[in-house]
mmCIF file of C-alpha atoms and ligand atoms in Angstrom:
data_model
loop_
_atom_site.group_PDB
_atom_site.id
_atom_site.type_symbol
_atom_site.label_atom_id
_atom_site.label_comp_id
_atom_site.label_asym_id
_atom_site.label_seq_id
_atom_site.Cartn_x
_atom_site.Cartn_y
_atom_site.Cartn_z
ATOM 1 C CA UNK A 22 -30.164 -116.373 -70.223
ATOM 2 C CA UNK A 23 -32.210 -113.194 -70.338
ATOM 3 C CA UNK A 24 -31.342 -110.734 -72.989
ATOM 4 C CA UNK A 25 -32.681 -107.192 -73.272
ATOM 5 C CA UNK A 26 -31.992 -105.208 -76.461
ATOM 6 C CA UNK A 27 -33.016 -101.480 -77.122
ATOM 7 C CA UNK A 28 -35.459 -101.387 -74.347
ATOM 8 C CA UNK A 29 -37.509 -98.301 -73.788
ATOM 9 C CA UNK A 30 -40.503 -97.656 -71.431
ATOM 10 C CA UNK A 31 -42.409 -94.361 -71.085
ATOM 11 C CA UNK A 32 -45.097 -93.337 -68.640
ATOM 12 C CA UNK A 33 -47.161 -90.291 -69.404
ATOM 13 C CA UNK A 34 -44.465 -88.965 -71.663
ATOM 14 C CA UNK A 35 -41.615 -89.573 -69.340
ATOM 15 C CA UNK A 36 -39.026 -91.902 -70.693
ATOM 16 C CA UNK A 37 -37.607 -94.149 -68.012
ATOM 17 C CA UNK A 38 -34.874 -95.834 -70.057
ATOM 18 C CA UNK A 39 -34.010 -95.715 -73.716
ATOM 19 C CA UNK A 40 -31.695 -97.922 -75.780
ATOM 20 C CA UNK A 41 -31.048 -100.165 -72.884
ATOM 21 C CA UNK A 42 -29.155 -103.333 -73.593
ATOM 22 C CA UNK A 43 -28.181 -105.927 -71.094
ATOM 23 C CA UNK A 44 -27.413 -109.686 -70.931
ATOM 24 C CA UNK A 45 -28.255 -111.586 -67.801
ATOM 25 C CA UNK A 46 -26.086 -114.637 -68.229
ATOM 26 C CA UNK A 47 -27.212 -118.018 -66.921
ATOM 27 C CA UNK A 48 -25.828 -118.657 -63.385
ATOM 28 C CA UNK A 49 -24.678 -115.039 -62.940
ATOM 29 C CA UNK A 50 -25.818 -112.485 -60.413
ATOM 30 C CA UNK A 51 -26.544 -108.925 -61.657
ATOM 31 C CA UNK A 52 -27.120 -105.984 -59.178
ATOM 32 C CA UNK A 53 -29.247 -103.177 -60.531
ATOM 33 C CA UNK A 54 -28.748 -99.737 -58.821
ATOM 34 C CA UNK A 55 -30.119 -96.230 -59.520
ATOM 35 C CA UNK A 56 -31.997 -93.407 -58.021
ATOM 36 C CA UNK A 57 -35.531 -93.781 -56.665
ATOM 37 C CA UNK A 58 -37.921 -93.342 -59.594
ATOM 38 C CA UNK A 59 -35.291 -94.285 -62.206
ATOM 39 C CA UNK A 60 -37.218 -97.332 -63.413
ATOM 40 C CA UNK A 61 -35.602 -100.303 -61.556
ATOM 41 C CA UNK A 62 -38.834 -101.904 -60.459
ATOM 42 C CA UNK A 63 -40.437 -101.185 -63.896
ATOM 43 C CA UNK A 64 -37.503 -103.076 -65.551
ATOM 44 C CA UNK A 65 -37.991 -106.164 -63.222
ATOM 45 C CA UNK A 66 -41.701 -106.072 -63.998
ATOM 46 C CA UNK A 67 -40.965 -106.177 -67.690
ATOM 47 C CA UNK A 68 -38.456 -109.042 -67.230
ATOM 48 C CA UNK A 69 -41.232 -110.876 -65.347
ATOM 49 C CA UNK A 70 -43.861 -109.913 -68.051
ATOM 50 C CA UNK A 71 -46.091 -108.044 -65.632
ATOM 51 C CA UNK A 72 -45.558 -105.144 -68.065
ATOM 52 C CA UNK A 73 -44.571 -104.704 -71.628
ATOM 53 C CA UNK A 74 -41.699 -102.586 -72.907
ATOM 54 C CA UNK A 75 -42.615 -99.901 -75.323
ATOM 55 C CA UNK A 76 -39.611 -100.556 -77.539
ATOM 56 C CA UNK A 77 -37.049 -103.272 -77.804
ATOM 57 C CA UNK A 78 -36.872 -106.991 -77.469
ATOM 58 C CA UNK A 79 -36.796 -109.348 -74.525
ATOM 59 C CA UNK A 80 -35.374 -112.721 -75.070
ATOM 60 C CA UNK A 81 -35.614 -115.463 -72.446
ATOM 61 C CA UNK A 82 -33.920 -118.752 -73.417
ATOM 62 C CA UNK A 83 -35.226 -119.495 -76.943
ATOM 63 C CA UNK A 84 -38.340 -117.346 -76.686
ATOM 64 C CA UNK A 85 -38.313 -113.853 -78.069
ATOM 65 C CA UNK A 86 -40.776 -111.159 -76.947
ATOM 66 C CA UNK A 87 -40.530 -108.055 -79.176
ATOM 67 C CA UNK A 88 -42.385 -104.888 -78.160
ATOM 68 C CA UNK A 89 -44.828 -104.904 -81.117
ATOM 69 C CA UNK A 90 -46.347 -108.342 -80.622
ATOM 70 C CA UNK A 91 -50.101 -108.588 -80.887
ATOM 71 C CA UNK A 92 -51.594 -108.976 -77.463
ATOM 72 C CA UNK A 93 -52.749 -112.617 -77.863
ATOM 73 C CA UNK A 94 -49.327 -113.715 -79.004
ATOM 74 C CA UNK A 95 -47.632 -111.724 -76.249
ATOM 75 C CA UNK A 96 -49.733 -113.495 -73.700
ATOM 76 C CA UNK A 97 -49.086 -116.920 -75.116
ATOM 77 C CA UNK A 98 -45.322 -116.285 -75.048
ATOM 78 C CA UNK A 99 -45.440 -114.586 -71.610
ATOM 79 C CA UNK A 100 -47.296 -117.636 -70.290
ATOM 80 C CA UNK A 101 -44.789 -120.026 -71.781
ATOM 81 C CA UNK A 102 -42.119 -118.275 -69.805
ATOM 82 C CA UNK A 103 -44.084 -117.988 -66.490
ATOM 83 C CA UNK A 104 -42.368 -120.736 -64.619
ATOM 84 C CA UNK A 105 -38.929 -119.880 -65.788
ATOM 85 C CA UNK A 106 -38.616 -116.568 -63.933
ATOM 86 C CA UNK A 107 -39.578 -115.913 -60.310
ATOM 87 C CA UNK A 108 -39.998 -112.581 -58.641
ATOM 88 C CA UNK A 109 -39.694 -111.283 -55.105
ATOM 89 C CA UNK A 110 -41.542 -108.073 -54.814
ATOM 90 C CA UNK A 111 -40.513 -104.990 -52.858
ATOM 91 C CA UNK A 112 -42.759 -105.175 -49.768
ATOM 92 C CA UNK A 113 -43.161 -109.130 -49.920
ATOM 93 C CA UNK A 114 -46.776 -109.112 -51.132
ATOM 94 C CA UNK A 115 -47.581 -112.295 -49.231
ATOM 95 C CA UNK A 116 -51.218 -113.439 -49.422
ATOM 96 C CA UNK A 117 -52.534 -112.343 -45.923
ATOM 97 C CA UNK A 118 -55.327 -114.784 -45.711
ATOM 98 C CA UNK A 119 -53.199 -117.876 -46.377
ATOM 99 C CA UNK A 120 -50.731 -119.447 -43.998
ATOM 100 C CA UNK A 121 -47.055 -119.664 -44.802
ATOM 101 C CA UNK A 122 -47.081 -123.011 -46.473
ATOM 102 C CA UNK A 123 -50.213 -122.179 -48.443
ATOM 103 C CA UNK A 124 -48.463 -119.012 -49.630
ATOM 104 C CA UNK A 125 -45.612 -121.220 -51.011
ATOM 105 C CA UNK A 126 -47.832 -123.957 -52.555
ATOM 106 C CA UNK A 127 -50.552 -121.786 -54.090
ATOM 107 C CA UNK A 128 -48.879 -121.055 -57.565
ATOM 108 C CA UNK A 129 -47.488 -124.559 -58.252
ATOM 109 C CA UNK A 130 -50.939 -126.093 -57.427
ATOM 110 C CA UNK A 131 -53.396 -123.548 -58.826
ATOM 111 C CA UNK A 132 -51.378 -122.270 -61.778
ATOM 112 C CA UNK A 133 -49.351 -125.245 -62.742
ATOM 113 C CA UNK A 134 -51.285 -128.231 -61.659
ATOM 114 C CA UNK A 135 -48.734 -129.718 -59.398
ATOM 115 C CA UNK A 136 -50.042 -132.481 -57.110
ATOM 116 C CA UNK A 137 -50.910 -130.751 -53.792
ATOM 117 C CA UNK A 138 -48.941 -133.421 -51.707
ATOM 118 C CA UNK A 139 -45.874 -132.989 -53.923
ATOM 119 C CA UNK A 140 -46.153 -129.180 -53.728
ATOM 120 C CA UNK A 141 -46.482 -129.397 -50.023
ATOM 121 C CA UNK A 142 -43.472 -131.567 -49.572
ATOM 122 C CA UNK A 143 -41.327 -129.292 -51.881
ATOM 123 C CA UNK A 144 -42.795 -126.242 -50.047
ATOM 124 C CA UNK A 145 -41.647 -127.637 -46.669
ATOM 125 C CA UNK A 146 -38.141 -128.270 -48.175
ATOM 126 C CA UNK A 147 -38.020 -124.650 -49.401
ATOM 127 C CA UNK A 148 -39.194 -123.223 -46.038
ATOM 128 C CA UNK A 149 -36.447 -125.359 -44.391
ATOM 129 C CA UNK A 150 -33.891 -124.029 -46.872
ATOM 130 C CA UNK A 151 -34.772 -120.380 -45.923
ATOM 131 C CA UNK A 152 -34.771 -121.175 -42.263
ATOM 132 C CA UNK A 153 -38.519 -120.945 -41.856
ATOM 133 C CA UNK A 154 -39.351 -124.567 -40.964
ATOM 134 C CA UNK A 155 -41.759 -124.439 -38.019
ATOM 135 C CA UNK A 156 -43.548 -121.462 -39.390
ATOM 136 C CA UNK A 157 -45.846 -123.392 -41.881
ATOM 137 C CA UNK A 158 -49.004 -122.568 -40.012
ATOM 138 C CA UNK A 159 -48.383 -118.897 -39.330
ATOM 139 C CA UNK A 160 -50.180 -116.054 -41.018
ATOM 140 C CA UNK A 161 -48.056 -113.346 -42.714
ATOM 141 C CA UNK A 162 -49.293 -110.741 -40.170
ATOM 142 C CA UNK A 163 -47.416 -112.664 -37.527
ATOM 143 C CA UNK A 164 -44.050 -112.619 -39.374
ATOM 144 C CA UNK A 165 -41.272 -110.098 -39.032
ATOM 145 C CA UNK A 166 -39.958 -108.303 -42.167
ATOM 146 C CA UNK A 167 -37.029 -110.668 -42.405
ATOM 147 C CA UNK A 168 -39.146 -113.711 -42.056
ATOM 148 C CA UNK A 169 -41.729 -112.390 -44.498
ATOM 149 C CA UNK A 170 -38.944 -111.871 -47.042
ATOM 150 C CA UNK A 171 -37.564 -115.379 -46.604
ATOM 151 C CA UNK A 172 -41.016 -116.815 -47.137
ATOM 152 C CA UNK A 173 -41.500 -114.614 -50.184
ATOM 153 C CA UNK A 174 -38.141 -116.028 -51.558
ATOM 154 C CA UNK A 175 -39.426 -119.671 -50.888
ATOM 155 C CA UNK A 176 -42.689 -118.906 -52.664
ATOM 156 C CA UNK A 177 -40.893 -117.395 -55.681
ATOM 157 C CA UNK A 178 -38.678 -120.562 -55.843
ATOM 158 C CA UNK A 179 -41.719 -123.003 -55.553
ATOM 159 C CA UNK A 180 -42.222 -123.012 -59.402
ATOM 160 C CA UNK A 181 -38.610 -123.960 -59.787
ATOM 161 C CA UNK A 182 -37.532 -120.937 -61.889
ATOM 162 C CA UNK A 183 -34.241 -120.703 -63.634
ATOM 163 C CA UNK A 184 -33.923 -117.046 -62.770
ATOM 164 C CA UNK A 185 -34.961 -115.028 -59.653
ATOM 165 C CA UNK A 186 -35.659 -111.333 -59.659
ATOM 166 C CA UNK A 187 -35.458 -109.571 -56.297
ATOM 167 C CA UNK A 188 -36.619 -105.949 -55.854
ATOM 168 C CA UNK A 189 -34.819 -104.281 -52.892
ATOM 169 C CA UNK A 190 -34.898 -107.437 -50.906
ATOM 170 C CA UNK A 191 -33.314 -105.923 -47.750
ATOM 171 C CA UNK A 192 -34.470 -102.235 -47.891
ATOM 172 C CA UNK A 193 -36.954 -102.518 -45.009
ATOM 173 C CA UNK A 194 -34.892 -104.802 -42.815
ATOM 174 C CA UNK A 195 -32.770 -104.289 -39.704
ATOM 175 C CA UNK A 196 -29.097 -105.430 -39.922
ATOM 176 C CA UNK A 197 -29.720 -108.922 -38.566
ATOM 177 C CA UNK A 198 -32.628 -109.778 -40.731
ATOM 178 C CA UNK A 199 -30.651 -108.352 -43.647
ATOM 179 C CA UNK A 200 -27.885 -110.842 -42.916
ATOM 180 C CA UNK A 201 -30.343 -113.648 -42.734
ATOM 181 C CA UNK A 202 -31.763 -112.760 -46.083
ATOM 182 C CA UNK A 203 -28.367 -112.072 -47.741
ATOM 183 C CA UNK A 204 -27.196 -115.555 -46.688
ATOM 184 C CA UNK A 205 -30.250 -117.122 -48.351
ATOM 185 C CA UNK A 206 -29.460 -115.201 -51.496
ATOM 186 C CA UNK A 207 -25.821 -116.272 -51.405
ATOM 187 C CA UNK A 208 -26.992 -119.734 -51.071
ATOM 188 C CA UNK A 209 -29.104 -119.423 -54.285
ATOM 189 C CA UNK A 210 -26.146 -117.898 -56.077
ATOM 190 C CA UNK A 211 -23.856 -120.742 -55.057
ATOM 191 C CA UNK A 212 -26.497 -123.202 -56.490
ATOM 192 C CA UNK A 213 -26.216 -121.459 -59.904
ATOM 193 C CA UNK A 214 -29.584 -119.677 -59.970
ATOM 194 C CA UNK A 215 -29.536 -116.640 -62.367
ATOM 195 C CA UNK A 216 -30.099 -113.611 -60.104
ATOM 196 C CA UNK A 217 -31.239 -110.006 -60.789
ATOM 197 C CA UNK A 218 -31.133 -107.958 -57.674
ATOM 198 C CA UNK A 219 -32.280 -104.413 -57.222
ATOM 199 C CA UNK A 220 -30.528 -102.760 -54.256
ATOM 200 C CA UNK A 221 -29.174 -99.416 -53.034
ATOM 201 C CA UNK A 222 -26.732 -101.025 -50.683
ATOM 202 C CA UNK A 223 -23.141 -100.780 -51.926
ATOM 203 C CA UNK A 224 -21.906 -103.464 -49.672
ATOM 204 C CA UNK A 225 -24.658 -105.965 -50.749
ATOM 205 C CA UNK A 226 -23.815 -105.088 -54.388
ATOM 206 C CA UNK A 227 -20.276 -106.060 -53.777
ATOM 207 C CA UNK A 228 -21.229 -109.195 -51.915
ATOM 208 C CA UNK A 229 -24.101 -110.414 -54.183
ATOM 209 C CA UNK A 230 -23.211 -109.275 -57.596
ATOM 210 C CA UNK A 231 -20.942 -110.532 -60.502
ATOM 211 C CA UNK A 232 -21.690 -107.143 -62.055
ATOM 212 C CA UNK A 233 -23.545 -103.990 -61.395
ATOM 213 C CA UNK A 234 -25.898 -102.152 -63.899
ATOM 214 C CA UNK A 235 -26.887 -98.529 -63.058
ATOM 215 C CA UNK A 236 -30.214 -97.229 -64.105
ATOM 216 C CA UNK A 237 -30.578 -93.549 -65.168
ATOM 217 C CA UNK A 238 -26.972 -92.514 -64.451
ATOM 218 C CA UNK A 239 -25.916 -90.802 -67.626
ATOM 219 C CA UNK A 240 -26.378 -87.008 -67.170
ATOM 220 C CA UNK A 241 -29.786 -87.860 -65.690
ATOM 221 C CA UNK A 242 -31.167 -88.498 -69.160
ATOM 222 C CA UNK A 243 -33.200 -91.366 -67.937
ATOM 223 C CA UNK A 244 -31.102 -93.824 -69.946
ATOM 224 C CA UNK A 245 -29.334 -96.927 -68.591
ATOM 225 C CA UNK A 246 -25.721 -97.786 -68.931
ATOM 226 C CA UNK A 247 -23.531 -100.556 -68.026
ATOM 227 C CA UNK A 248 -20.780 -100.140 -65.446
HETATM 228 N N1 ADP B 26 -47.903 -98.258 -63.759
HETATM 229 C C1 ADP B 26 -47.410 -96.954 -63.780
HETATM 230 N N2 ADP B 26 -47.987 -95.856 -64.289
HETATM 231 C C2 ADP B 26 -47.519 -94.653 -64.360
HETATM 232 N N3 ADP B 26 -46.342 -94.416 -63.978
HETATM 233 C C3 ADP B 26 -45.499 -95.382 -63.474
HETATM 234 C C4 ADP B 26 -45.975 -96.713 -63.377
HETATM 235 N N4 ADP B 26 -45.094 -97.490 -62.740
HETATM 236 C C5 ADP B 26 -44.113 -96.675 -62.493
HETATM 237 N N5 ADP B 26 -44.292 -95.396 -62.881
HETATM 238 C C6 ADP B 26 -43.417 -94.280 -62.787
HETATM 239 O O1 ADP B 26 -42.147 -94.577 -63.382
HETATM 240 C C7 ADP B 26 -41.103 -94.122 -62.657
HETATM 241 C C8 ADP B 26 -40.165 -95.209 -62.312
HETATM 242 O O2 ADP B 26 -40.843 -96.065 -61.321
HETATM 243 P P1 ADP B 26 -40.044 -97.366 -60.715
HETATM 244 O O3 ADP B 26 -39.801 -98.301 -61.769
HETATM 245 O O4 ADP B 26 -41.005 -97.857 -59.582
HETATM 246 O O5 ADP B 26 -38.784 -96.736 -60.187
HETATM 247 P P2 ADP B 26 -37.727 -97.275 -59.072
HETATM 248 O O6 ADP B 26 -38.016 -98.709 -58.745
HETATM 249 O O7 ADP B 26 -36.395 -97.184 -59.798
HETATM 250 O O8 ADP B 26 -37.819 -96.407 -57.875
HETATM 251 C C9 ADP B 26 -41.699 -93.435 -61.498
HETATM 252 O O9 ADP B 26 -41.718 -92.031 -61.774
HETATM 253 C C10 ADP B 26 -43.161 -93.930 -61.367
HETATM 254 O O10 ADP B 26 -43.990 -92.914 -60.834
HETATM 255 MG MG1 MG B 27 -38.598 -99.700 -57.055
#
């Protein structure tokens, strides 16, 4: 479970959200919507500890990360959580100089010391699960958007996270690639992975979400509320 209490983040004096509370239940899927610039990507980056909230507390499982932790302690706790939450970035961000399988095995081997042969075997299973078996030797430049996104999902799953954050996973895709990616996400949902999905697509929100949270919808005050 991921719990957010009293979150606030400000950039250059602009408050993105204030007093935001939300609970991302284990095994549930939450869709986050909201206007461009309202702070959706920022929220995901905070949940993934790529950034820190300015106020409020983040709790993941039994670990609590308040806003005012000293930096060294923040890093220690953020690291302890690293494997438990995976992220699929807007725009894929695959490593261009690595082939598909290397993209998937890099984090387990380099960051978590998994035996390369085990990581490779698991990587091939993941590629198969996202319909990308046969692409192990290809470079990202030779993949379509939909293929890149499915590899990015396999990569995020390679560290066996309990929760997966997806930032506009279909926004750059044509309808057919969108359907391929949505099916993959539906499969993850059916397996009980906790999902947090940023999307503008109403139909996707209905298909993929147990609930919808809208960012910055109250009188455009920059706050978040729950629907
Ligand atoms: N690292 C940063 N430094 C300064 N401003 C930022 C940074 N990241 C995001 N912002 C600003 O915060 C606002 C929200 O950004 P973002 O979370 O990407 O919104 P969304 O994903 O909802 O479109 C934007 O106005 C953006 O310019
Ligand atoms: Mg964004």
